[in-house]
Short mmCIF file of C-alpha atoms and ligand atoms in Angstrom, two decimals:
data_model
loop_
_atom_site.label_atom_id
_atom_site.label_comp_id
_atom_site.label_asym_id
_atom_site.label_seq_id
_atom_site.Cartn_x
_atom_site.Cartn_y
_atom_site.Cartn_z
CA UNK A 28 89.85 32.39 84.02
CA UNK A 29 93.95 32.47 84.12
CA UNK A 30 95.62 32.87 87.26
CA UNK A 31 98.93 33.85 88.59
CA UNK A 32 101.28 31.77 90.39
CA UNK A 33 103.05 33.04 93.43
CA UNK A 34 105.76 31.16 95.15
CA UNK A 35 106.45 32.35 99.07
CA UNK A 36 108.59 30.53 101.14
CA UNK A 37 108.49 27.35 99.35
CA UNK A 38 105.00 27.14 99.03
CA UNK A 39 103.15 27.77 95.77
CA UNK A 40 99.75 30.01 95.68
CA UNK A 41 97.37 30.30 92.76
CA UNK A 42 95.81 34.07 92.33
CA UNK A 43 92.80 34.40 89.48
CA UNK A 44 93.81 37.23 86.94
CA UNK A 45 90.67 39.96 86.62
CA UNK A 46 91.02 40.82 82.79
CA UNK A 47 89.11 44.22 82.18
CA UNK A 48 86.59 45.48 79.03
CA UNK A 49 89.74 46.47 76.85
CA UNK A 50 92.18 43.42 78.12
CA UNK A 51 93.89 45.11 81.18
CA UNK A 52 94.77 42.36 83.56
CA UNK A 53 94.78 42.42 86.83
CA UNK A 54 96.16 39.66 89.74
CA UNK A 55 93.10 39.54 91.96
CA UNK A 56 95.12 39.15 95.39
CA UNK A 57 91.98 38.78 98.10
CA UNK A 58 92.87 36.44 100.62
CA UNK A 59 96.70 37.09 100.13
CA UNK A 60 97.23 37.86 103.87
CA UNK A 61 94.72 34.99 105.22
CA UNK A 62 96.60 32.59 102.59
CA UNK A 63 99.74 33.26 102.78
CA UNK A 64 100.41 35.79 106.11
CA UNK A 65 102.25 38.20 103.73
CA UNK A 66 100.65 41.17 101.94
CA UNK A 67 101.99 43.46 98.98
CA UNK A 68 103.44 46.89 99.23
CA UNK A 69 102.90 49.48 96.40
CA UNK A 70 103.67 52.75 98.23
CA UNK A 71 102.26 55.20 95.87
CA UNK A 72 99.24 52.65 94.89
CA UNK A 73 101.07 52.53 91.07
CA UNK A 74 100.72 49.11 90.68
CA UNK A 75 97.16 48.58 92.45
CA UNK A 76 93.81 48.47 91.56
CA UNK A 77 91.57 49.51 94.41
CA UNK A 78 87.99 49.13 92.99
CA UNK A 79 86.38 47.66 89.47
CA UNK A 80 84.87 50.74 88.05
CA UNK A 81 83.08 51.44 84.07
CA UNK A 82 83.36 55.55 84.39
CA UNK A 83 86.43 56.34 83.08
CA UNK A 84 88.81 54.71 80.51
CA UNK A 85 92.73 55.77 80.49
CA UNK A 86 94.93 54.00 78.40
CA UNK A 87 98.57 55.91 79.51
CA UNK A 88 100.92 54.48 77.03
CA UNK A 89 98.66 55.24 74.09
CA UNK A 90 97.19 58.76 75.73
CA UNK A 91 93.62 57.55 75.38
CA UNK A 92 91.04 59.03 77.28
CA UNK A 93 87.09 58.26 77.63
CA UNK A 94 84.27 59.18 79.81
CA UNK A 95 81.88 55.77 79.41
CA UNK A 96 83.22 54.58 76.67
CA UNK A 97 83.43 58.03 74.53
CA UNK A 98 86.68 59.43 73.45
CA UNK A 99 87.70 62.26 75.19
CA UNK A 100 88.25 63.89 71.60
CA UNK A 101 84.47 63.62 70.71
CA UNK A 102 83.02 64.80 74.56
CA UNK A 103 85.34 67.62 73.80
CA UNK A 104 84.22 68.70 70.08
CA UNK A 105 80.50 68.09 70.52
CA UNK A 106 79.34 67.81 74.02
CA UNK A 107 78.02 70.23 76.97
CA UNK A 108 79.53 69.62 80.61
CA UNK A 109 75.30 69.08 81.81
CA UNK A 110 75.57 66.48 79.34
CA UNK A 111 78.96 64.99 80.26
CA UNK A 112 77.85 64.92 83.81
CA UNK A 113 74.83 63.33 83.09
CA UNK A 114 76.87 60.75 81.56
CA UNK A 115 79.48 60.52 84.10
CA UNK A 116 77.04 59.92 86.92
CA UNK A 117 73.92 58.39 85.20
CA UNK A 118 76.06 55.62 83.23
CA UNK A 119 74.33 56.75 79.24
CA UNK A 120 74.07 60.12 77.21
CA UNK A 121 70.25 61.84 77.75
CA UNK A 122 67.83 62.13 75.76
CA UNK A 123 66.40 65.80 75.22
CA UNK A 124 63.91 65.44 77.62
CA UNK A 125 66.38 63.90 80.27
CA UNK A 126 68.96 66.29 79.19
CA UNK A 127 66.52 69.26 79.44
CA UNK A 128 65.19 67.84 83.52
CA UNK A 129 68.49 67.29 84.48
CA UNK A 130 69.29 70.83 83.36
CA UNK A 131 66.10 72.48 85.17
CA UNK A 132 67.00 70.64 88.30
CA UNK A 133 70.37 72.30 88.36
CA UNK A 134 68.62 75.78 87.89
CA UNK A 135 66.54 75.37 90.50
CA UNK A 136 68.78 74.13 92.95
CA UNK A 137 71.60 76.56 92.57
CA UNK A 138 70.75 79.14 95.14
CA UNK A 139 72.46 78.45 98.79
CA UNK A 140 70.62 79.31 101.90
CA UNK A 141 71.17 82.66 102.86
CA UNK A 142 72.42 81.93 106.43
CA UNK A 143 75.67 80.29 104.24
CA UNK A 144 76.96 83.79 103.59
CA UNK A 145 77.56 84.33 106.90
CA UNK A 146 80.27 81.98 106.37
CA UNK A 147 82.09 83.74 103.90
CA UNK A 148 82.32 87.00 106.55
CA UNK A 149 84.19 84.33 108.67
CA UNK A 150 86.89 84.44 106.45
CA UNK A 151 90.31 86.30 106.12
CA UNK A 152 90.62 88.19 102.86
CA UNK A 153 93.42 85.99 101.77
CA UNK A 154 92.03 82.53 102.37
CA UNK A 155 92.62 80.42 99.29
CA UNK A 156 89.24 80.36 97.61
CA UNK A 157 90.15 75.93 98.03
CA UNK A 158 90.18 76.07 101.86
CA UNK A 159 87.01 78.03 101.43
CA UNK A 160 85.20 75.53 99.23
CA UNK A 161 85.96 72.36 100.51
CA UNK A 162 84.84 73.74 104.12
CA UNK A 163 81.76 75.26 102.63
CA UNK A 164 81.15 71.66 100.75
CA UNK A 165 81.30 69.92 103.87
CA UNK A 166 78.78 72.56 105.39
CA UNK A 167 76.16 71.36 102.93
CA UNK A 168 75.45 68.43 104.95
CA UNK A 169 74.29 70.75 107.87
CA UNK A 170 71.91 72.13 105.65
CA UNK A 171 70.75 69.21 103.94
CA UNK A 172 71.03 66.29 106.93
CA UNK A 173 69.25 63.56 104.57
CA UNK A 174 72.64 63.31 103.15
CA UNK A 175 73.80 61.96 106.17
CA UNK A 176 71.62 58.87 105.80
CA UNK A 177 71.10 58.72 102.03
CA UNK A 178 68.37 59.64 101.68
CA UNK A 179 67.21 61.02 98.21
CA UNK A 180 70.80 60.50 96.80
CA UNK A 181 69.91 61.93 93.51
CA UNK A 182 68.75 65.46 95.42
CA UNK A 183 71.66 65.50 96.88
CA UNK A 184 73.97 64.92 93.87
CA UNK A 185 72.05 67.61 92.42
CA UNK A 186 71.82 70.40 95.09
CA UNK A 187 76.01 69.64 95.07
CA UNK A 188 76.53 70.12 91.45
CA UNK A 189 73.99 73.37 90.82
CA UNK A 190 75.35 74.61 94.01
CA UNK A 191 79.05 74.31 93.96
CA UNK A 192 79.25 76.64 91.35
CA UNK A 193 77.84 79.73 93.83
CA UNK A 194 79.57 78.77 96.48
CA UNK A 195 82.55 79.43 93.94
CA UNK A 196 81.74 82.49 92.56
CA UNK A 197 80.56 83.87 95.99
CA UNK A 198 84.09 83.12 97.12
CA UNK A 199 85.37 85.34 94.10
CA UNK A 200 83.08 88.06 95.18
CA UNK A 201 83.61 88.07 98.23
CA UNK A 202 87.61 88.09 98.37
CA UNK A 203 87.46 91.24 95.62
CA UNK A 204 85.12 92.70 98.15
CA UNK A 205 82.16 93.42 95.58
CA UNK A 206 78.31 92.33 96.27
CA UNK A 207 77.46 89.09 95.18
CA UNK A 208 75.48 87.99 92.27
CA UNK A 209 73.42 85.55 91.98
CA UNK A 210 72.66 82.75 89.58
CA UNK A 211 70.08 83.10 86.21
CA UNK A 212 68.03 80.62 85.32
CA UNK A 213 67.82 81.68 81.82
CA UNK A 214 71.86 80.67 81.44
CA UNK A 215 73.70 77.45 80.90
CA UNK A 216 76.17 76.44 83.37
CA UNK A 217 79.47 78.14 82.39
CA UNK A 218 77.13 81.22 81.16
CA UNK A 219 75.38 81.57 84.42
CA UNK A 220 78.88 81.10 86.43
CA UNK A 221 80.95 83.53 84.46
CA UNK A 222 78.24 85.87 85.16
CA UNK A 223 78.25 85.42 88.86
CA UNK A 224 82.37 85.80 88.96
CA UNK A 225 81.89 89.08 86.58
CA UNK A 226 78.75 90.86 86.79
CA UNK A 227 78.32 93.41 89.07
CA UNK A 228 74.78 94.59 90.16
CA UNK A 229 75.13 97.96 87.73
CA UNK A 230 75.98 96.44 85.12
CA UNK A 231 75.06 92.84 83.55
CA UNK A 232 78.28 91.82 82.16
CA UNK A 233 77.54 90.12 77.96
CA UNK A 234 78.97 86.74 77.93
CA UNK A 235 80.97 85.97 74.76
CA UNK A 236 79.56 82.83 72.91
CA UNK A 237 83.99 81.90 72.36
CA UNK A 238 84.05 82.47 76.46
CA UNK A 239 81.05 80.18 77.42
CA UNK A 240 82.63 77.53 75.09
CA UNK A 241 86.03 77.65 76.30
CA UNK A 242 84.74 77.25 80.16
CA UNK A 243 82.29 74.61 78.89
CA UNK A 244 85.55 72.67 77.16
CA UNK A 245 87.50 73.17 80.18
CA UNK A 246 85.07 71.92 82.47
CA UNK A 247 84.69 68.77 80.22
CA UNK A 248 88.41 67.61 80.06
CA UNK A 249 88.31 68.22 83.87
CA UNK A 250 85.35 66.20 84.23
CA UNK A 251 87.12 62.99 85.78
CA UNK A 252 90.19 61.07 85.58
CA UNK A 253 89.46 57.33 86.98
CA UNK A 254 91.32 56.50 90.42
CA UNK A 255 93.70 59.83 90.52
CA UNK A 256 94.30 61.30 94.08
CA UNK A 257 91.21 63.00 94.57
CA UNK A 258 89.07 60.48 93.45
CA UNK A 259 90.33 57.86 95.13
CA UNK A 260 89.75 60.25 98.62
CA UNK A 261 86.67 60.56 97.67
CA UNK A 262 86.23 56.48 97.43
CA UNK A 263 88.47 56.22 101.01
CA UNK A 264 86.24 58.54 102.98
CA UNK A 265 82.79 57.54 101.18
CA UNK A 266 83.82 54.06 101.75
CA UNK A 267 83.37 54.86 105.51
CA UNK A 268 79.75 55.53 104.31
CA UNK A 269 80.57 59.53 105.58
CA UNK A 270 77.86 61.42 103.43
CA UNK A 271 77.90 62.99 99.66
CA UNK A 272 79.24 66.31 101.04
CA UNK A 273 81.68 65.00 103.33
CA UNK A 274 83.09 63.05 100.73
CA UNK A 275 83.27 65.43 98.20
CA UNK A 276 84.54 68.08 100.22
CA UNK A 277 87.79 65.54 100.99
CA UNK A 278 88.21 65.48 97.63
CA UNK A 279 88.24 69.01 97.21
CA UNK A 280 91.36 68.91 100.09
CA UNK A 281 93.24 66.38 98.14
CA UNK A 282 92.57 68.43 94.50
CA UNK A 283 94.50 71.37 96.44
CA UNK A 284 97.78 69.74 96.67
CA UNK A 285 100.51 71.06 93.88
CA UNK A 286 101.40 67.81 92.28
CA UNK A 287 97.54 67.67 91.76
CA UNK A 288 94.95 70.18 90.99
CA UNK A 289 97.27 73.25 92.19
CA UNK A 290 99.81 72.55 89.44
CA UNK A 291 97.30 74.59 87.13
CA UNK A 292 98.05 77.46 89.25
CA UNK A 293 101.86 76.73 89.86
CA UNK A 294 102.31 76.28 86.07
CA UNK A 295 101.26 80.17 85.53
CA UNK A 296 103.56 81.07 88.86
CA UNK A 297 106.18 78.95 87.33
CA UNK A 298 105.74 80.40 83.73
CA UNK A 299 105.66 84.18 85.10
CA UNK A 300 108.70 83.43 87.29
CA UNK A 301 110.43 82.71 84.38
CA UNK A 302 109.74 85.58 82.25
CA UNK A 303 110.52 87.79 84.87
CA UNK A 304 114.21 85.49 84.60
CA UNK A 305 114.73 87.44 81.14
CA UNK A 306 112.45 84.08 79.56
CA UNK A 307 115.22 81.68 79.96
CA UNK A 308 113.35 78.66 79.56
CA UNK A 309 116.25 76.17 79.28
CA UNK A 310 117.75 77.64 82.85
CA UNK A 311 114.70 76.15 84.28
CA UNK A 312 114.54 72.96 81.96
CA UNK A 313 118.02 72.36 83.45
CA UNK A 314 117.02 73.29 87.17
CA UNK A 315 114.75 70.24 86.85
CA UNK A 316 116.62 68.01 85.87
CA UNK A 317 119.05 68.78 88.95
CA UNK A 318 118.37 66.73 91.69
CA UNK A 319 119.93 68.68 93.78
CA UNK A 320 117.21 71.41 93.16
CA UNK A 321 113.79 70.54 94.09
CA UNK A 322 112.35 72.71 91.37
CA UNK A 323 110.07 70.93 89.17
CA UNK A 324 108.59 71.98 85.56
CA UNK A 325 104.88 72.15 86.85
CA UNK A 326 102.38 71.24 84.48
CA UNK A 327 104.82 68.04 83.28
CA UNK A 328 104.66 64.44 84.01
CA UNK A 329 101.68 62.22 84.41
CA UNK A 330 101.47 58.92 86.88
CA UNK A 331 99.54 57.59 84.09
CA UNK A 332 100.25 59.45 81.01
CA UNK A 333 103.54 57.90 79.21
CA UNK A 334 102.28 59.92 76.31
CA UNK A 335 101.00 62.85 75.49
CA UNK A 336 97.94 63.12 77.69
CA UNK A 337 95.32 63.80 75.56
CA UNK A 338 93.47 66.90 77.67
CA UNK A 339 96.63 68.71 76.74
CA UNK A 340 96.72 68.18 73.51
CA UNK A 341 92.87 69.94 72.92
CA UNK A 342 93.98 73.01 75.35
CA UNK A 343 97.00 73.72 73.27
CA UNK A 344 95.30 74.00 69.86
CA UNK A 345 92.22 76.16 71.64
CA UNK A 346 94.78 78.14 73.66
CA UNK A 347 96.30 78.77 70.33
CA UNK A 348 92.80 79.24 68.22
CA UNK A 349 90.73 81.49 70.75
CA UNK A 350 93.70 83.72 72.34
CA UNK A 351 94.12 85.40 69.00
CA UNK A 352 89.93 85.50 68.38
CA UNK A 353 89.94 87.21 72.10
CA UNK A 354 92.45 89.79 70.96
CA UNK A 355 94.49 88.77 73.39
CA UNK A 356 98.58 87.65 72.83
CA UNK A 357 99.88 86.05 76.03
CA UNK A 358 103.20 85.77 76.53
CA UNK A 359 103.18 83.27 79.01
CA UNK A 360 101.69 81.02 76.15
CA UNK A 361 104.58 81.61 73.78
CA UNK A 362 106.91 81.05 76.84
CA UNK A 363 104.95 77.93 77.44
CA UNK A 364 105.22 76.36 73.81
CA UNK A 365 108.72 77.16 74.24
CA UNK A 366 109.28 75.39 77.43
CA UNK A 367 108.00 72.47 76.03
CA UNK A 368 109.66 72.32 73.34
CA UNK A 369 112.81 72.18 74.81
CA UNK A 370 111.66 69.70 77.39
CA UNK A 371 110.63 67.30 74.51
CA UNK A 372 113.54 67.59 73.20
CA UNK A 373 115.42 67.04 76.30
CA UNK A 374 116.65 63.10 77.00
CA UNK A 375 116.13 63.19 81.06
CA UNK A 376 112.28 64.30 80.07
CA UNK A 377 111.96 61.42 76.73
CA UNK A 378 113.52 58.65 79.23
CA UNK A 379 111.44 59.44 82.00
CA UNK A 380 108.48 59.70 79.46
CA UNK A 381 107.42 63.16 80.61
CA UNK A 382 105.15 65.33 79.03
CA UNK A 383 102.44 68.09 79.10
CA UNK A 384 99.65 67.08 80.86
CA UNK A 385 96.19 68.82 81.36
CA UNK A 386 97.28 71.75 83.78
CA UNK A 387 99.93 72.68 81.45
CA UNK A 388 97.65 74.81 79.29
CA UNK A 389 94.82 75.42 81.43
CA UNK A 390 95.94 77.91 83.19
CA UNK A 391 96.59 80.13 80.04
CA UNK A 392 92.57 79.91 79.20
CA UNK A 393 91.56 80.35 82.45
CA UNK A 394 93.64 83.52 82.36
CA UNK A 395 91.91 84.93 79.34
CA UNK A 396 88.70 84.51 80.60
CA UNK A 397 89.78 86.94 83.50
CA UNK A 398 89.92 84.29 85.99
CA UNK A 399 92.52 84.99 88.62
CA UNK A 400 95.41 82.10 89.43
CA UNK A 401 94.07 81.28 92.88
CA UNK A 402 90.95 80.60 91.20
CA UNK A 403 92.29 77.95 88.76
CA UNK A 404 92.09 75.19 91.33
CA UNK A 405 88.56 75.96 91.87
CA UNK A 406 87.88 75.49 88.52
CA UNK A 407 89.41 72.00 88.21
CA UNK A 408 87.63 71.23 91.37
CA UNK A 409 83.84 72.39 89.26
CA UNK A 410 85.09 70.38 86.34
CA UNK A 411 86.24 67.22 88.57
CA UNK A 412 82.60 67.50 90.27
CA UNK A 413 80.48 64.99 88.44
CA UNK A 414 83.66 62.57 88.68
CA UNK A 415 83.93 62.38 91.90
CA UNK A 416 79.97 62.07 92.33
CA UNK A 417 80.07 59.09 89.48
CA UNK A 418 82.75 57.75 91.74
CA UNK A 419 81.16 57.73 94.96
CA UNK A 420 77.79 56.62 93.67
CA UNK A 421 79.25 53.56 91.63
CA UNK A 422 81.23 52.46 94.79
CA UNK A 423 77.64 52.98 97.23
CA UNK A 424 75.90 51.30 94.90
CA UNK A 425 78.68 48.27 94.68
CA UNK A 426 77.69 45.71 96.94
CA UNK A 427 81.04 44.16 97.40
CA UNK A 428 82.01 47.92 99.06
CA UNK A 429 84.20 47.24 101.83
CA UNK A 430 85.71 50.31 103.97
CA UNK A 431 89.04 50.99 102.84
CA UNK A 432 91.62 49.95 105.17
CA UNK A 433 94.84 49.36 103.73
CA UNK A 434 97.62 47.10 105.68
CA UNK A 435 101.33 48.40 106.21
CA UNK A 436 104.72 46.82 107.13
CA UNK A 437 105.50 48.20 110.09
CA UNK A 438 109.44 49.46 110.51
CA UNK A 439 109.18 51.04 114.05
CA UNK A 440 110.78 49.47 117.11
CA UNK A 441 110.11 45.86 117.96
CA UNK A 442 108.34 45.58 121.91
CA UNK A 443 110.72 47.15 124.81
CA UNK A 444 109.07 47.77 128.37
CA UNK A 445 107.84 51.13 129.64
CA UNK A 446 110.68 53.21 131.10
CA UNK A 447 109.73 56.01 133.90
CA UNK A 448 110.45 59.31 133.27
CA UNK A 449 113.19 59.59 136.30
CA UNK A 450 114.83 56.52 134.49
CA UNK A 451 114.98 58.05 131.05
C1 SDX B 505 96.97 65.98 87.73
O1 SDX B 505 96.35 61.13 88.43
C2 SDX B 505 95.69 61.90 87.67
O2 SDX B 505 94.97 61.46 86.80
C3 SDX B 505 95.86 63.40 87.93
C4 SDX B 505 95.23 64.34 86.92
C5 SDX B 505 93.71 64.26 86.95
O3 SDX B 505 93.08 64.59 85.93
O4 SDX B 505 93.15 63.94 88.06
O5 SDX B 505 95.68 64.05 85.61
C6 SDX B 505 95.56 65.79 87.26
O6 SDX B 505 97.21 65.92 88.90
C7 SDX B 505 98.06 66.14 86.71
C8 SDX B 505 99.49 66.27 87.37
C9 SDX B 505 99.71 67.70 87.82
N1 SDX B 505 100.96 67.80 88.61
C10 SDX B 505 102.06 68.40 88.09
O7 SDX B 505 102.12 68.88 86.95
C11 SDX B 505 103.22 68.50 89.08
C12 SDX B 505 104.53 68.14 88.36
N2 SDX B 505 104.51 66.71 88.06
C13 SDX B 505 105.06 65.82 88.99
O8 SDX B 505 105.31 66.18 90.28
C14 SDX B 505 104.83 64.35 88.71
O9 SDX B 505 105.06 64.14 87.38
C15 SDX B 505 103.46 63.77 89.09
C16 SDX B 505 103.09 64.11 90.49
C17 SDX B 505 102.41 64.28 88.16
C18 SDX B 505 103.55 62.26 88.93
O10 SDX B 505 104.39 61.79 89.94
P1 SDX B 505 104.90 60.25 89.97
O11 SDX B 505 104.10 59.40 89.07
O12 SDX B 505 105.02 59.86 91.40
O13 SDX B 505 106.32 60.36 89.29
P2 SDX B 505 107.66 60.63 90.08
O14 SDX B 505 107.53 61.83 90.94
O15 SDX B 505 108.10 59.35 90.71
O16 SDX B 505 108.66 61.01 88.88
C19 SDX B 505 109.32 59.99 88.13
C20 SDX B 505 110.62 60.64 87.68
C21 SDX B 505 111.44 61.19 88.84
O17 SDX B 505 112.80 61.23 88.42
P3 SDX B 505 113.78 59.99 88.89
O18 SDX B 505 113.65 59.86 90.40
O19 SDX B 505 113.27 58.78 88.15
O20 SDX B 505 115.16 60.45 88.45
O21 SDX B 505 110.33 61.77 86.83
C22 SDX B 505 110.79 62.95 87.47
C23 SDX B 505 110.99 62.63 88.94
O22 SDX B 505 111.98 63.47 89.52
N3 SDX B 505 109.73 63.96 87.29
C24 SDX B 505 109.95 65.24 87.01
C25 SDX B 505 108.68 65.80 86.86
N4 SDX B 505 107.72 64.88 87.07
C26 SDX B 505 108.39 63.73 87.34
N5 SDX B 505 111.09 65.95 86.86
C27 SDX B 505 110.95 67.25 86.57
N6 SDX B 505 109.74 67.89 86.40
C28 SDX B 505 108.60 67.19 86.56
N7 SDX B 505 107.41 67.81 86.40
#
């Protein structure tokens, strides 16, 4: 094994050097506080690795993507999300027979009990469908205490993922004010949700073969990410050993945040805002590059991405393929193709290596489909599901799992004695 050499204060310290399945390295810095009294600071965690993990693959500089070892590319052309999940959280592809259980666990554990409604009367009429997931994720546990104590894991991981998708569409319902519907069993799971976010009780509503694709494609390239923000909440608060639900449902919270999952639904804000502007695109490519503006072109940039990432890549060319096939011409997608355009083009964007990442084009499909913006975050959050479950279950299941606790160097005021308040 090689090591790194680290030289503090005259004194030289030997670290090993982790090398990973496709040769990333990695200085293996345990014992760096007890050895040496110092510690490292990363803020932002860019330069850290916080767990060993064989989910996901990302290679940034080359835009390379894979979910166990299969391109991103190939989960995309020829898989089902069940399947990817299955994947993602079981460690191999199923067989039929695994593939078909798996599949008839889901639809007969997608139902929620009938006392969680009640929660959804709770709510204001604009609460953002997020707020009303993660909360109702976290409820799960109250309904399902074994989670609490682990107990039947694998029930648990499946009442989330056949569930989440109700609690979802239930939130739709409910904040358009119409009845809700519930799930079929004779659908697959994109089918059976875009029926519960359009059917109404009068009349079934026909799911297009092109629609149930394009969610089922969507929720694969969403599927997971390795350590981005709202995985690595889920690790932090799982690591506490908090249940499933608890876990996930942090997640969720982090997902929200607009340099994160909500940049799908900024990016359509952001594109409509500028076609309102007269479709000036190159007003707002300069506005952010201005630091003196804290406008940003939402749906750009990538912590790990220093090249095309690869999810966008696949939405643009079925963006472009199924709009048309829907009938449907979207200016916000010609705007967008503009936009990006001139940001490639644009030297602050090539230096800083910034390009088009996943939520750049999702928010176009999820558009077509009828899907309204506040929604969009949801839907990462359905796709990110199995992810975050692979995630958590790989790090229970690790039995070098320590809780997260990070260190800090602490820049407050050194010790000064207690003043009363009639001295201050
Ligand atoms: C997701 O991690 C994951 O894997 C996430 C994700 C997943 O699947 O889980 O891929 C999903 O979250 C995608 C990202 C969605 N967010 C956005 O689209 C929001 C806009 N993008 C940015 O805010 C930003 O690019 C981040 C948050 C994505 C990345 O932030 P970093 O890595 O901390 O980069 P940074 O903010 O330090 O930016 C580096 C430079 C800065 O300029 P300088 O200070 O060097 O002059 O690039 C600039 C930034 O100002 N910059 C941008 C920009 N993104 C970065 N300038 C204009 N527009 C942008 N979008």
């Amino acid at each position: 094994m090689s090591t790194a050499k680290l030289i503090l204060e005259g004194k030289e310290y030997d670290f090993p050097v982790l090398i990973g399945s496709e040769g990333e390295l990695g200085v293996d810095v345990t014992g760096l506080r007890a050895r040496t009294k110092a510690i490292t600071y990363d803020p932002g965690y860019a330069n850290t690795g916080s767990c060993k993990s064989a989910v996901t693959y990302i290679d940034g500089e080359e835009g390379i993507l894979r979910y166990r070892g299969y391109p991103i590319e190939e989960m995309a052309e020829s898989s089902t999300f069940i399947e990817v999940a299955y994947l993602l959280i079981y460690g191999q592809l199923p067989n039929l027979r695994e593939l078909e259980a798996f599949q008839d666990q889901l639809t007969h554990h997608s139902l929620i009990h009938e006392d969680m409604k009640k929660f959804f009367e709770g709510y204001p009429r604009g609460a953002h469908p997020m707020t009303i997931l993660s909360s109702m994720v976290a409820s799960l546990e109250a309904y399902y205490p074994d989670a609490a104590n682990g107990e039947d894991i694998n029930l648990n991981i499946i009442r989330l993922l056949a569930k989440a998708k109700t609690i979802a569409a239930f939130t739709y319902k409910k904040s358009i004010g119409q009845p809700y519907v519930y799930p079929r069993n004779d659908l697959s799971y994109p089918a059976d949700f875009l029926h519960m976010m359009f059917a109404v009780p009068a009349e079934p509503f026909p799911i297009s073969p092109s629609l149930e694709n394009a969610l089922n494609l969507l929720l694969v390239l969403h599927a997971d990410h390795e350590q981005n923000c709202s995985t690595s909440t889920v690790r932090m608060v799982g690591s506490s050993q908090a249940n499933l639900f608890a876990a996930i449902s942090a997640g969720i919270s982090a997902l929200s945040g607009p340099l994160h999952g909500g940049a799908n639904q900024q990016v359509i804000q952001m594109l409509d805002m500028i076609l309102k502007d007269g479709g000036n695109y190159q007003k707002y490519v300069d506005m952010a590059k201005d630091k003196k503006s804290d406008f940003r072109l939402m749906g750009f940039g990538h912590r790990v991405y220093k090249n095309f990432d690869p999810r966008a890549k696949i939405l643009k060319k079925v963006a472009d393929r199924i709009l048309p096939e829907m009938g449907i011409r979207d200016p916000l997608l010609e705007l967008a193709k503009h936009l990006e355009s001139a940001a490639l083009k644009d030297a602050y964007f090539i230096e800083r290596k910034l390009y088009p990442n996943v939520d750049f084009y999702s928010g176009i499909l999820y558009r077509a489909m009828g899907i309204p913006t506040n929604m969009f975050t949801v839907m990462f959050a359905l796709g990110r599901l199995p992810g975050w479950i692979a995630h958590w279950l790989e790090m229970r299941n690790d039995p070098t799992t320590r809780i997260h606790r990070p260190r800090q160097i602490y820049t407050g005021q050194v010790k000064r004695p207690f003043v009363s308040v009639d001295q201050r």
